[in-house]
Protein backbone atom coordinates (compact mmCIF):
# COMPACT_ATOMS: atom_id res chain seq x y z
CA UNK A 1 0.00 0.00 0.00
CA UNK A 2 1.37 3.46 -0.95
CA UNK A 3 2.25 5.64 2.09
CA UNK A 4 2.26 9.43 2.31
CA UNK A 5 6.11 9.18 2.23
CA UNK A 6 5.99 7.13 -0.99
CA UNK A 7 3.62 9.68 -2.49
CA UNK A 8 5.95 12.55 -1.56
CA UNK A 9 8.92 10.71 -3.07
CA UNK A 10 6.92 10.02 -6.20
CA UNK A 11 5.85 13.63 -6.63
CA UNK A 12 9.44 14.75 -5.96
CA UNK A 13 10.79 12.39 -8.61
CA UNK A 14 8.15 13.62 -11.06
CA UNK A 15 9.11 17.25 -10.39
CA UNK A 16 12.82 16.44 -10.92
CA UNK A 17 11.97 14.58 -14.11
CA UNK A 18 9.82 17.45 -15.43
CA UNK A 19 12.56 19.94 -14.49
CA UNK A 20 15.13 17.85 -16.35
CA UNK A 21 12.87 17.68 -19.40
CA UNK A 22 12.37 21.44 -19.21
CA UNK A 23 16.13 22.03 -18.88
CA UNK A 24 16.79 19.82 -21.88
CA UNK A 25 14.14 21.68 -23.87
CA UNK A 26 15.67 25.04 -22.89
CA UNK A 27 19.16 23.82 -23.75
CA UNK A 28 21.10 26.52 -25.60
CA UNK A 29 22.31 25.82 -29.12
CA UNK A 30 24.40 23.87 -29.98
CA UNK A 31 26.30 22.61 -26.97
CA UNK A 32 24.91 19.10 -26.56
CA UNK A 33 25.73 16.24 -28.92
CA UNK A 34 22.93 15.30 -31.27
CA UNK A 35 22.13 12.12 -29.34
CA UNK A 36 20.91 14.30 -26.44
CA UNK A 37 19.03 16.72 -28.66
CA UNK A 38 15.33 16.41 -29.21
CA UNK A 39 14.40 13.89 -31.84
CA UNK A 40 14.33 15.10 -35.41
CA UNK A 41 10.86 16.42 -36.18
CA UNK A 42 11.23 17.59 -39.72
CA UNK A 43 7.50 18.17 -40.00
CA UNK A 44 8.14 21.36 -38.07
CA UNK A 45 10.03 22.64 -41.07
CA UNK A 46 7.97 23.59 -44.06
CA UNK A 47 10.73 22.17 -46.29
CA UNK A 48 13.95 20.28 -45.93
CA UNK A 49 16.96 22.50 -46.61
CA UNK A 50 18.05 22.82 -50.24
CA UNK A 51 21.14 24.14 -52.06
CA UNK A 52 21.54 27.28 -54.14
CA UNK A 53 24.15 29.39 -55.94
CA UNK A 54 27.39 27.43 -55.44
CA UNK A 55 30.81 29.02 -56.00
CA UNK A 56 34.08 27.04 -56.14
CA UNK A 57 34.37 27.43 -52.33
CA UNK A 58 30.82 27.96 -51.02
CA UNK A 59 27.15 27.11 -51.36
CA UNK A 60 23.93 28.62 -50.01
CA UNK A 61 21.52 26.58 -47.84
CA UNK A 62 17.84 27.65 -47.77
CA UNK A 63 14.81 26.37 -45.86
CA UNK A 64 11.32 27.52 -44.84
CA UNK A 65 9.22 27.54 -41.66
CA UNK A 66 5.77 28.83 -40.76
CA UNK A 67 7.16 30.82 -37.84
CA UNK A 68 9.74 33.57 -37.56
CA UNK A 69 11.63 31.84 -34.77
CA UNK A 70 15.20 32.56 -33.84
CA UNK A 71 18.71 31.13 -33.93
CA UNK A 72 18.34 29.47 -37.33
CA UNK A 73 21.62 27.77 -38.18
CA UNK A 74 23.39 25.52 -40.64
CA UNK A 75 25.81 22.92 -39.21
CA UNK A 76 28.31 20.99 -41.29
CA UNK A 77 31.03 18.50 -40.64
CA UNK A 78 33.98 16.69 -42.16
CA UNK A 79 33.54 13.92 -44.75
CA UNK A 80 31.95 10.89 -43.15
CA UNK A 81 31.56 12.61 -39.78
CA UNK A 82 28.31 11.99 -37.89
CA UNK A 83 26.65 14.84 -36.00
CA UNK A 84 27.21 16.84 -33.86
CA UNK A 85 29.06 18.83 -36.50
CA UNK A 86 32.06 21.01 -35.86
CA UNK A 87 31.10 24.01 -38.04
CA UNK A 88 28.08 26.29 -37.94
CA UNK A 89 26.83 29.54 -39.43
CA UNK A 90 23.84 31.68 -38.48
CA UNK A 91 21.11 32.12 -41.08
CA UNK A 92 19.35 35.31 -42.02
CA UNK A 93 15.55 35.17 -42.13
CA UNK A 94 12.83 37.09 -43.90
CA UNK A 95 9.14 36.53 -44.58
CA UNK A 96 7.76 35.93 -48.05
CA UNK A 97 5.90 39.11 -48.93
CA UNK A 98 3.23 37.71 -51.27
CA UNK A 99 2.53 34.18 -50.03
CA UNK A 100 -1.23 33.68 -49.80
CA UNK A 101 -4.03 31.11 -49.94
CA UNK A 102 -7.58 31.27 -51.27
CA UNK A 103 -10.62 29.00 -51.66
CA UNK A 104 -8.96 27.25 -54.61
CA UNK A 105 -6.00 26.18 -52.47
CA UNK A 106 -5.67 22.48 -51.70
CA UNK A 107 -4.61 22.65 -48.10
CA UNK A 108 -5.18 20.70 -44.89
CA UNK A 109 -4.25 23.41 -42.42
CA UNK A 110 -6.24 24.50 -39.37
CA UNK A 111 -5.49 28.18 -39.98
CA UNK A 112 -6.75 28.05 -43.57
CA UNK A 113 -9.85 25.88 -43.41
CA UNK A 114 -13.01 26.94 -45.24
CA UNK A 115 -11.52 30.06 -46.77
CA UNK A 116 -13.99 32.44 -48.36
CA UNK A 117 -11.43 34.89 -49.72
CA UNK A 118 -7.75 35.50 -50.37
CA UNK A 119 -5.65 35.72 -47.21
CA UNK A 120 -1.94 36.18 -46.49
CA UNK A 121 -0.05 33.09 -45.34
CA UNK A 122 2.92 33.81 -43.07
CA UNK A 123 6.02 31.91 -44.22
CA UNK A 124 9.64 32.61 -43.32
CA UNK A 125 12.68 31.84 -45.39
CA UNK A 126 16.06 31.17 -43.82
CA UNK A 127 19.36 31.14 -45.63
CA UNK A 128 23.07 30.94 -44.90
CA UNK A 129 26.14 30.64 -47.13
CA UNK A 130 28.51 27.85 -46.12
CA UNK A 131 32.05 29.03 -46.89
CA UNK A 132 35.52 27.51 -46.97
CA UNK A 133 34.59 24.44 -49.01
CA UNK A 134 36.94 22.40 -51.19
CA UNK A 135 35.96 21.66 -54.80
CA UNK A 136 35.20 18.00 -55.29
CA UNK A 137 34.56 17.39 -51.61
CA UNK A 138 31.04 16.56 -50.35
CA UNK A 139 30.28 17.25 -46.67
CA UNK A 140 27.40 16.31 -44.35
CA UNK A 141 25.11 19.10 -43.09
CA UNK A 142 21.86 19.78 -41.28
CA UNK A 143 19.90 22.88 -40.24
CA UNK A 144 18.14 23.87 -37.05
CA UNK A 145 15.33 26.29 -36.27
CA UNK A 146 13.99 27.40 -32.89
CA UNK A 147 10.41 28.59 -32.44
CA UNK A 148 9.87 31.67 -30.28
CA UNK A 149 8.84 29.33 -27.48
CA UNK A 150 10.16 25.82 -27.41
CA UNK A 151 13.23 23.81 -28.14
CA UNK A 152 15.29 23.85 -31.34
CA UNK A 153 14.63 21.15 -33.84
CA UNK A 154 16.93 19.72 -36.44
CA UNK A 155 16.64 18.54 -40.01
CA UNK A 156 17.94 15.16 -41.09
CA UNK A 157 21.52 15.10 -42.35
CA UNK A 158 22.07 15.77 -46.06
CA UNK A 159 25.20 16.55 -48.09
CA UNK A 160 26.56 19.70 -49.71
CA UNK A 161 29.36 20.55 -52.12
CA UNK A 162 30.62 23.69 -53.85
CA UNK A 163 30.62 24.23 -57.61
CA UNK A 164 32.63 21.59 -59.47
CA UNK A 165 36.06 21.96 -61.03
CA UNK A 166 36.53 21.43 -64.74
CA UNK A 167 37.06 17.75 -65.43
CA UNK A 168 35.22 16.60 -62.32
CA UNK A 169 32.53 13.96 -62.95
CA UNK A 170 29.26 15.85 -62.54
CA UNK A 171 25.66 15.21 -63.57
CA UNK A 172 22.84 17.67 -64.15
CA UNK A 173 19.13 16.82 -64.26
CA UNK A 174 17.31 18.72 -67.04
CA UNK A 175 13.66 19.19 -66.13
CA UNK A 176 10.77 21.67 -66.34
CA UNK A 177 7.01 22.25 -66.12
CA UNK A 178 6.28 20.44 -62.84
CA UNK A 179 3.13 22.47 -62.00
CA UNK A 180 1.66 19.95 -59.54
CA UNK A 181 0.90 17.74 -62.54
CA UNK A 182 -0.06 14.07 -62.13
CA UNK A 183 3.21 12.37 -63.16
CA UNK A 184 5.69 14.81 -61.58
CA UNK A 185 6.19 12.89 -58.33
CA UNK A 186 6.66 9.62 -60.23
CA UNK A 187 9.13 11.28 -62.60
CA UNK A 188 11.35 12.65 -59.84
CA UNK A 189 11.17 9.42 -57.86
CA UNK A 190 12.43 7.55 -60.92
CA UNK A 191 15.24 10.11 -61.30
CA UNK A 192 16.47 9.25 -57.82
CA UNK A 193 15.94 5.51 -58.22
CA UNK A 194 17.66 5.44 -61.63
CA UNK A 195 20.47 7.92 -61.26
CA UNK A 196 20.98 8.11 -57.51
CA UNK A 197 22.32 11.51 -56.60
CA UNK A 198 22.56 14.20 -59.25
CA UNK A 199 24.91 17.15 -58.73
CA UNK A 200 22.67 19.98 -60.01
CA UNK A 201 19.26 20.62 -61.54
CA UNK A 202 18.49 22.96 -64.44
CA UNK A 203 14.74 23.69 -64.40
CA UNK A 204 13.46 25.54 -67.46
CA UNK A 205 10.46 27.23 -65.85
CA UNK A 206 6.84 26.57 -64.81
CA UNK A 207 7.59 25.28 -61.34
CA UNK A 208 4.02 25.74 -60.04
CA UNK A 209 0.75 27.06 -61.47
CA UNK A 210 -0.04 30.16 -59.41
CA UNK A 211 3.17 31.38 -57.79
CA UNK A 212 1.65 33.41 -54.93
CA UNK A 213 -0.32 30.36 -53.72
CA UNK A 214 2.00 29.09 -50.98
CA UNK A 215 0.57 25.58 -50.78
CA UNK A 216 1.60 24.86 -54.39
CA UNK A 217 5.21 25.29 -53.30
CA UNK A 218 5.08 23.71 -49.86
CA UNK A 219 2.18 21.52 -48.83
CA UNK A 220 -0.55 21.05 -51.43
CA UNK A 221 -2.87 18.45 -49.90
CA UNK A 222 -3.02 16.52 -53.18
CA UNK A 223 0.50 15.41 -52.25
CA UNK A 224 2.54 16.87 -55.11
CA UNK A 225 3.67 20.38 -54.17
CA UNK A 226 6.88 21.67 -55.69
CA UNK A 227 9.31 21.17 -52.80
CA UNK A 228 7.97 17.80 -51.63
CA UNK A 229 8.34 16.41 -55.17
CA UNK A 230 11.97 17.57 -55.35
CA UNK A 231 12.74 16.47 -51.79
CA UNK A 232 11.28 12.96 -51.73
CA UNK A 233 8.44 14.03 -49.41
CA UNK A 234 5.54 13.93 -51.85
CA UNK A 235 2.67 11.48 -51.45
CA UNK A 236 0.79 11.56 -54.71
CA UNK A 237 -1.76 8.91 -55.70
CA UNK A 238 -1.41 8.17 -59.40
CA UNK A 239 -4.33 6.22 -60.84
CA UNK A 240 -3.57 4.00 -63.80
CA UNK A 241 -5.93 1.33 -65.08
CA UNK A 242 -8.06 1.41 -61.96
CA UNK A 243 -5.08 0.89 -59.65
CA UNK A 244 -3.50 3.56 -57.47
CA UNK A 245 0.18 3.81 -56.70
CA UNK A 246 1.69 6.46 -54.44
CA UNK A 247 4.83 8.34 -55.47
CA UNK A 248 7.07 10.33 -53.13
CA UNK A 249 9.24 12.25 -55.64
CA UNK A 250 13.02 12.26 -55.28
CA UNK A 251 15.43 13.43 -52.58
CA UNK A 252 17.32 15.68 -54.96
CA UNK A 253 17.68 19.35 -54.07
CA UNK A 254 18.78 18.73 -50.47
CA UNK A 255 22.07 17.60 -52.07
CA UNK A 256 22.19 19.46 -55.39
CA UNK A 257 21.81 23.16 -56.30
CA UNK A 258 18.74 24.10 -58.29
CA UNK A 259 19.03 26.59 -61.17
CA UNK A 260 15.59 27.66 -62.44
CA UNK A 261 14.52 29.91 -65.30
CA UNK A 262 11.41 32.07 -65.16
CA UNK A 263 8.40 30.56 -66.93
CA UNK A 264 5.01 32.13 -67.49
CA UNK A 265 3.79 30.37 -64.34
CA UNK A 266 6.30 32.25 -62.19
CA UNK A 267 4.70 35.61 -63.07
CA UNK A 268 1.70 37.09 -61.23
CA UNK A 269 -0.50 39.74 -62.84
CA UNK A 270 -2.00 42.83 -61.24
CA UNK A 271 -1.90 42.70 -57.46
CA UNK A 272 -5.07 42.72 -55.37
CA UNK A 273 -5.70 42.10 -51.68
CA UNK A 274 -9.06 40.51 -52.37
CA UNK A 275 -9.29 38.95 -55.85
CA UNK A 276 -8.86 35.21 -56.21
CA UNK A 277 -5.25 34.24 -56.88
CA UNK A 278 -5.94 32.72 -60.29
CA UNK A 279 -7.69 35.91 -61.35
CA UNK A 280 -4.60 37.87 -60.34
CA UNK A 281 -2.37 35.39 -62.15
CA UNK A 282 -4.38 35.84 -65.34
CA UNK A 283 -4.53 39.64 -65.21
CA UNK A 284 -1.10 40.96 -66.18
CA UNK A 285 -0.85 43.87 -68.59
CA UNK A 286 2.20 45.38 -70.27
CA UNK A 287 4.42 47.70 -68.26
CA UNK A 288 3.86 50.41 -70.89
CA UNK A 289 0.10 50.36 -70.18
CA UNK A 290 0.68 50.58 -66.42
CA UNK A 291 3.09 53.51 -66.93
CA UNK A 292 0.48 55.39 -68.98
CA UNK A 293 -2.06 54.70 -66.28
CA UNK A 294 0.34 55.87 -63.59
CA UNK A 295 1.11 59.12 -65.38
CA UNK A 296 -2.58 59.88 -65.72
CA UNK A 297 -3.18 59.56 -61.97
CA UNK A 298 0.16 60.03 -60.20
CA UNK A 299 -0.63 63.49 -58.88
CA UNK A 300 -3.48 61.97 -56.88
CA UNK A 301 -1.48 59.45 -54.84
CA UNK A 302 2.17 60.30 -55.41
CA UNK A 303 2.33 64.10 -55.70
CA UNK A 304 5.96 64.20 -54.51
CA UNK A 305 6.95 61.75 -57.25
CA UNK A 306 8.57 59.28 -54.85
CA UNK A 307 10.49 56.91 -57.11
CA UNK A 308 10.07 53.77 -54.98
CA UNK A 309 6.32 54.35 -54.77
CA UNK A 310 6.18 54.92 -58.54
CA UNK A 311 8.03 51.68 -59.29
CA UNK A 312 5.93 49.66 -56.86
CA UNK A 313 2.69 51.05 -58.29
CA UNK A 314 3.71 50.22 -61.85
CA UNK A 315 4.76 46.69 -60.87
CA UNK A 316 1.57 46.09 -58.86
CA UNK A 317 -0.48 47.29 -61.80
CA UNK A 318 1.25 45.18 -64.46
CA UNK A 319 3.03 41.96 -63.35
CA UNK A 320 5.66 40.69 -60.96
CA UNK A 321 7.78 37.65 -60.14
CA UNK A 322 8.26 38.63 -56.48
CA UNK A 323 7.53 35.23 -54.95
CA UNK A 324 9.89 33.41 -57.32
CA UNK A 325 12.62 35.95 -56.67
CA UNK A 326 12.12 35.74 -52.90
CA UNK A 327 12.22 31.93 -52.86
CA UNK A 328 15.44 31.45 -54.84
CA UNK A 329 18.99 32.72 -54.37
CA UNK A 330 20.53 32.85 -57.82
CA UNK A 331 23.58 34.41 -59.47
CA UNK A 332 23.18 38.18 -59.76
CA UNK A 333 23.35 40.15 -62.99
CA UNK A 334 24.22 43.82 -63.30
CA UNK A 335 21.52 45.20 -65.62
CA UNK A 336 23.27 47.35 -68.26
CA UNK A 337 21.03 50.33 -67.65
CA UNK A 338 23.09 53.52 -67.26
CA UNK A 339 20.06 55.40 -65.89
CA UNK A 340 19.25 52.95 -63.12
CA UNK A 341 21.95 50.61 -61.76
CA UNK A 342 20.15 47.43 -60.76
CA UNK A 343 20.94 43.82 -59.92
CA UNK A 344 18.62 41.08 -61.10
CA UNK A 345 18.41 37.30 -60.92
CA UNK A 346 15.63 37.13 -63.51
CA UNK A 347 18.38 36.40 -66.02
CA UNK A 348 21.88 35.32 -65.07
CA UNK A 349 25.00 33.37 -65.99
CA UNK A 350 27.31 31.18 -63.94
CA UNK A 351 30.22 28.78 -64.42
CA UNK A 352 29.87 25.20 -63.19
CA UNK A 353 33.05 23.29 -63.98
CA UNK A 354 33.42 23.25 -67.76
CA UNK A 355 29.82 24.45 -68.26
CA UNK A 356 28.82 28.07 -68.69
CA UNK A 357 25.09 28.24 -67.94
CA UNK A 358 23.11 31.23 -69.21
CA UNK A 359 19.53 31.44 -67.93
CA UNK A 360 17.21 33.85 -69.75
CA UNK A 361 13.84 35.43 -68.93
CA UNK A 362 11.99 34.66 -72.16
CA UNK A 363 8.30 34.10 -71.63
CA UNK A 364 4.91 35.72 -72.21
CA UNK A 365 1.46 35.50 -70.69
CA UNK A 366 -0.41 32.45 -72.01
CA UNK A 367 -3.89 33.24 -73.28
CA UNK A 368 -6.52 30.94 -74.83
CA UNK A 369 -6.42 30.33 -78.58
CA UNK A 370 -10.23 30.31 -78.96
CA UNK A 371 -11.43 33.10 -81.20
CA UNK A 372 -14.77 33.83 -79.60
CA UNK A 373 -16.10 37.20 -78.57
CA UNK A 374 -16.58 35.91 -75.05
CA UNK A 375 -12.91 34.93 -74.63
CA UNK A 376 -10.08 37.24 -73.58
CA UNK A 377 -7.66 35.42 -75.84
CA UNK A 378 -4.35 35.69 -77.61
CA UNK A 379 -6.09 36.93 -80.77
CA UNK A 380 -8.83 39.24 -79.45
CA UNK A 381 -10.27 41.18 -76.53
CA UNK A 382 -13.59 40.14 -75.04
CA UNK A 383 -16.48 41.97 -76.66
CA UNK A 384 -17.85 42.86 -73.21
CA UNK A 385 -14.56 44.62 -72.38
CA UNK A 386 -14.30 46.81 -75.46
CA UNK A 387 -15.54 49.93 -73.68
CA UNK A 388 -13.40 49.23 -70.62
CA UNK A 389 -9.69 49.15 -71.51
CA UNK A 390 -8.88 48.62 -67.81
CA UNK A 391 -10.17 45.07 -68.30
CA UNK A 392 -8.21 44.32 -71.46
CA UNK A 393 -5.70 41.47 -71.63
CA UNK A 394 -3.47 42.93 -74.39
CA UNK A 395 -2.94 39.53 -76.03
CA UNK A 396 0.08 37.36 -75.30
CA UNK A 397 2.35 40.21 -74.32
CA UNK A 398 6.00 39.54 -73.51
CA UNK A 399 7.17 40.07 -69.94
CA UNK A 400 10.84 40.90 -70.64
CA UNK A 401 12.01 41.70 -74.13
CA UNK A 402 14.89 39.86 -75.82
CA UNK A 403 14.80 42.15 -78.88
CA UNK A 404 18.11 43.84 -79.77
CA UNK A 405 17.14 47.14 -78.12
CA UNK A 406 16.38 45.45 -74.79
CA UNK A 407 18.55 45.49 -71.68
CA UNK A 408 18.43 41.68 -71.53
CA UNK A 409 19.72 41.37 -75.09
CA UNK A 410 22.46 43.91 -74.41
CA UNK A 411 23.51 41.98 -71.31
CA UNK A 412 23.44 38.73 -73.29
CA UNK A 413 25.74 40.10 -76.00
CA UNK A 414 28.19 41.16 -73.25
CA UNK A 415 27.91 37.73 -71.63
CA UNK A 416 28.50 35.86 -74.91
CA UNK A 417 31.66 37.92 -75.49
CA UNK A 418 33.00 37.44 -71.96
CA UNK A 419 36.07 35.31 -71.19
CA UNK A 420 33.95 33.13 -68.86
CA UNK A 421 31.66 32.24 -71.76
CA UNK A 422 34.31 32.04 -74.48
CA UNK A 423 36.60 29.84 -72.41
CA UNK A 424 33.92 27.41 -71.25
CA UNK A 425 34.17 23.94 -72.78
CA UNK A 426 30.38 23.62 -72.97
CA UNK A 427 27.90 26.48 -73.38
CA UNK A 428 24.34 25.89 -72.27
CA UNK A 429 21.47 28.39 -72.57
CA UNK A 430 18.23 27.79 -70.66
CA UNK A 431 14.93 29.60 -71.24
CA UNK A 432 11.26 28.75 -70.93
CA UNK A 433 9.81 29.58 -74.35
CA UNK A 434 10.66 27.10 -77.12
CA UNK A 435 12.86 28.22 -80.04
CA UNK A 436 12.05 24.94 -81.84
CA UNK A 437 9.22 22.55 -81.00
CA UNK A 438 6.42 20.41 -82.34
CA UNK A 439 4.31 21.55 -79.38
CA UNK A 440 1.54 24.08 -79.22
CA UNK A 441 3.10 27.05 -77.51
CA UNK A 442 5.48 28.13 -80.26
CA UNK A 443 2.49 29.62 -82.10
CA UNK A 444 1.87 32.50 -82.48
CA UNK A 445 5.38 33.97 -82.93
CA UNK A 446 7.15 35.46 -79.91
CA UNK A 447 6.45 39.12 -80.66
CA UNK A 448 4.78 42.04 -78.98
CA UNK A 449 1.14 41.74 -80.06
CA UNK A 450 0.23 44.28 -82.74
CA UNK A 451 -3.32 45.52 -82.13
CA UNK A 452 -5.87 46.06 -84.89
CA UNK A 453 -8.82 48.24 -83.90
CA UNK A 454 -12.02 47.57 -85.82
CA UNK A 455 -14.34 50.62 -85.69
CA UNK A 456 -17.71 51.36 -87.17
CA UNK A 457 -18.49 54.40 -89.33
CA UNK A 458 -18.89 56.56 -86.25
CA UNK A 459 -15.62 55.52 -84.69
CA UNK A 460 -17.10 53.12 -82.16
CA UNK A 461 -14.96 50.10 -81.35
CA UNK A 462 -16.37 46.85 -82.74
CA UNK A 463 -13.37 44.68 -81.98
CA UNK A 464 -9.73 44.62 -80.91
CA UNK A 465 -7.57 41.93 -82.55
CA UNK A 466 -3.93 41.02 -82.12
CA UNK A 467 -1.41 39.95 -84.76
CA UNK A 468 2.04 38.48 -84.15
CA UNK A 469 4.20 39.32 -87.19
CA UNK A 470 6.57 36.49 -87.95
CA UNK A 471 9.20 39.00 -89.08
CA UNK A 472 9.25 40.44 -85.55
CA UNK A 473 9.70 37.12 -83.71
CA UNK A 474 12.30 38.00 -81.07
CA UNK A 475 13.49 34.41 -80.67
CA UNK A 476 13.59 33.35 -84.31
CA UNK A 477 14.84 36.64 -85.73
CA UNK A 478 17.29 37.73 -83.04
CA UNK A 479 17.99 35.23 -80.25
CA UNK A 480 18.65 32.07 -82.29
CA UNK A 481 21.15 33.77 -84.66
CA UNK A 482 22.92 35.39 -81.71
CA UNK A 483 23.26 32.12 -79.77
CA UNK A 484 24.38 30.10 -82.78
CA UNK A 485 26.98 32.66 -83.82
CA UNK A 486 28.36 32.52 -80.26
CA UNK A 487 28.82 28.75 -80.47
CA UNK A 488 26.16 27.70 -77.95
CA UNK A 489 26.17 23.89 -77.66
CA UNK A 490 22.77 23.31 -76.07
CA UNK A 491 19.59 25.37 -75.83
CA UNK A 492 17.31 23.83 -73.22
CA UNK A 493 13.65 24.85 -72.68
CA UNK A 494 10.11 23.73 -71.81
CA UNK A 495 6.57 25.17 -71.98
CA UNK A 496 4.88 22.77 -74.44
CA UNK A 497 5.00 19.64 -72.23
CA UNK A 498 6.67 17.15 -74.55
CA UNK A 499 10.09 15.70 -75.30
CA UNK A 500 11.60 16.62 -78.64
CA UNK A 501 14.99 17.69 -79.88
CA UNK A 502 16.56 19.37 -82.88
CA UNK A 503 20.01 20.13 -84.26
CA UNK A 504 20.70 23.21 -86.35
CA UNK A 505 22.99 23.19 -89.39
CA UNK A 506 25.59 25.08 -87.36
CA UNK A 507 25.64 22.31 -84.73
CA UNK A 508 23.60 23.81 -81.87
CA UNK A 509 21.41 21.26 -80.09
CA UNK A 510 17.87 22.20 -78.99
CA UNK A 511 16.17 20.07 -76.33
CA UNK A 512 12.72 20.35 -74.81
CA UNK A 513 12.28 17.88 -71.98
CA UNK A 514 9.00 19.05 -70.49
CA UNK A 515 6.92 15.85 -70.74
CA UNK A 516 7.32 15.52 -66.96
CA UNK A 517 3.88 15.75 -65.35
CA UNK A 518 1.56 15.69 -68.36
CA UNK A 519 1.41 16.51 -72.08
CA UNK A 520 -0.71 18.64 -74.40
CA UNK A 521 0.38 16.74 -77.49
CA UNK A 522 2.51 17.36 -80.55
CA UNK A 523 1.54 18.76 -83.95
CA UNK A 524 3.00 16.52 -86.56
CA UNK A 525 1.60 14.94 -89.70
CA UNK A 526 -2.18 14.87 -89.28
CA UNK A 527 -2.21 16.73 -85.94
CA UNK A 528 -2.76 20.47 -86.42
CA UNK A 529 -2.44 23.38 -84.05
CA UNK A 530 -5.51 25.59 -83.58
CA UNK A 531 -4.26 28.58 -85.56
CA UNK A 532 -6.43 31.35 -87.00
CA UNK A 533 -7.36 30.90 -90.63
CA UNK A 534 -7.83 33.52 -93.35
CA UNK A 535 -11.28 34.36 -91.98
CA UNK A 536 -9.55 35.95 -89.01
CA UNK A 537 -8.40 38.74 -91.28
CA UNK A 538 -4.83 38.37 -90.04
CA UNK A 539 -2.02 38.94 -92.48
CA UNK A 540 -0.07 36.25 -90.64
CA UNK A 541 0.31 32.64 -91.69
CA UNK A 542 0.90 30.73 -88.48
CA UNK A 543 2.23 27.21 -88.93
CA UNK A 544 -0.19 24.47 -87.87
CA UNK A 545 2.22 21.51 -88.12
CA UNK A 546 5.89 20.90 -87.40
CA UNK A 547 8.48 23.39 -86.17
CA UNK A 548 7.58 26.92 -87.32
CA UNK A 549 11.26 27.86 -87.11
CA UNK A 550 12.24 25.34 -89.73
CA UNK A 551 14.08 22.39 -88.18
CA UNK A 552 13.22 18.72 -88.49
CA UNK A 553 12.99 16.81 -85.19
CA UNK A 554 15.73 14.29 -84.44
CA UNK A 555 14.17 10.90 -83.60
CA UNK A 556 15.27 9.08 -80.43
CA UNK A 557 18.69 7.55 -81.04
CA UNK A 558 18.68 4.48 -78.77
CA UNK A 559 15.35 2.66 -79.00
CA UNK A 560 12.59 2.36 -81.54
CA UNK A 561 10.43 5.48 -81.41
CA UNK A 562 6.87 5.56 -80.11
CA UNK A 563 4.26 5.00 -82.80
CA UNK A 564 0.96 6.66 -83.55
CA UNK A 565 -2.35 4.83 -83.90
CA UNK A 566 -1.53 4.03 -87.55
CA UNK A 567 1.82 2.53 -86.58
CA UNK A 568 3.86 5.47 -87.89
CA UNK A 569 7.06 6.22 -85.93
CA UNK A 570 6.98 9.46 -83.93
CA UNK A 571 10.12 11.59 -83.53
CA UNK A 572 8.94 12.93 -80.16
CA UNK A 573 7.43 11.88 -76.85
CA UNK A 574 4.09 13.47 -75.91
CA UNK A 575 2.31 11.21 -73.47
CA UNK A 576 0.17 11.25 -70.36
CA UNK A 577 1.40 7.74 -69.50
CA UNK A 578 5.13 8.02 -70.21
CA UNK A 579 7.06 10.60 -68.20
CA UNK A 580 10.49 11.74 -69.40
CA UNK A 581 13.65 13.23 -67.92
CA UNK A 582 17.11 14.06 -69.25
CA UNK A 583 20.60 14.06 -67.77
CA UNK A 584 23.69 16.04 -68.80
CA UNK A 585 26.82 14.07 -67.86
CA UNK A 586 30.14 15.85 -67.47
CA UNK A 587 32.93 15.98 -68.34
CA UNK A 588 31.79 13.80 -71.27
CA UNK A 589 29.21 16.36 -72.44
CA UNK A 590 26.58 13.67 -73.11
CA UNK A 591 22.81 14.24 -72.78
CA UNK A 592 20.77 11.08 -72.07
CA UNK A 593 16.97 10.94 -72.00
CA UNK A 594 14.84 8.40 -70.15
CA UNK A 595 11.18 7.55 -69.88
CA UNK A 596 9.12 5.66 -67.32
CA UNK A 597 5.80 4.01 -68.17
CA UNK A 598 3.46 4.85 -65.29
CA UNK A 599 1.02 2.16 -66.50
CA UNK A 600 3.60 -0.44 -65.50
CA UNK A 601 4.89 0.64 -62.08
CA UNK A 602 7.29 -2.30 -61.83
CA UNK A 603 8.85 -1.66 -65.22
CA UNK A 604 12.40 -0.44 -65.66
CA UNK A 605 13.15 3.09 -66.77
CA UNK A 606 14.12 3.14 -70.46
CA UNK A 607 17.05 5.19 -71.75
CA UNK A 608 15.71 6.13 -75.18
CA UNK A 609 17.96 8.89 -76.51
CA UNK A 610 21.53 10.07 -76.20
CA UNK A 611 23.67 12.67 -77.95
CA UNK A 612 26.95 14.45 -77.43
CA UNK A 613 26.96 18.23 -77.09
CA UNK A 614 29.70 18.37 -79.69
CA UNK A 615 28.21 15.60 -81.81
FE1 LIG B 1 4.87 27.53 -69.68
mmCIF file of C-alpha atoms and ligand atoms in Angstrom, residues 177 206 264-265 432 495, ligand 1:
data_model
loop_
_atom_site.group_PDB
_atom_site.id
_atom_site.type_symbol
_atom_site.label_atom_id
_atom_site.label_comp_id
_atom_site.label_asym_id
_atom_site.label_seq_id
_atom_site.Cartn_x
_atom_site.Cartn_y
_atom_site.Cartn_z
ATOM 1 C CA UNK A 177 7.012 22.250 -66.123
ATOM 2 C CA UNK A 206 6.845 26.566 -64.810
ATOM 3 C CA UNK A 264 5.008 32.128 -67.492
ATOM 4 C CA UNK A 265 3.786 30.369 -64.335
ATOM 5 C CA UNK A 432 11.261 28.745 -70.928
ATOM 6 C CA UNK A 495 6.570 25.170 -71.976
HETATM 7 FE FE1 LIG B 1 4.865 27.534 -69.680
#
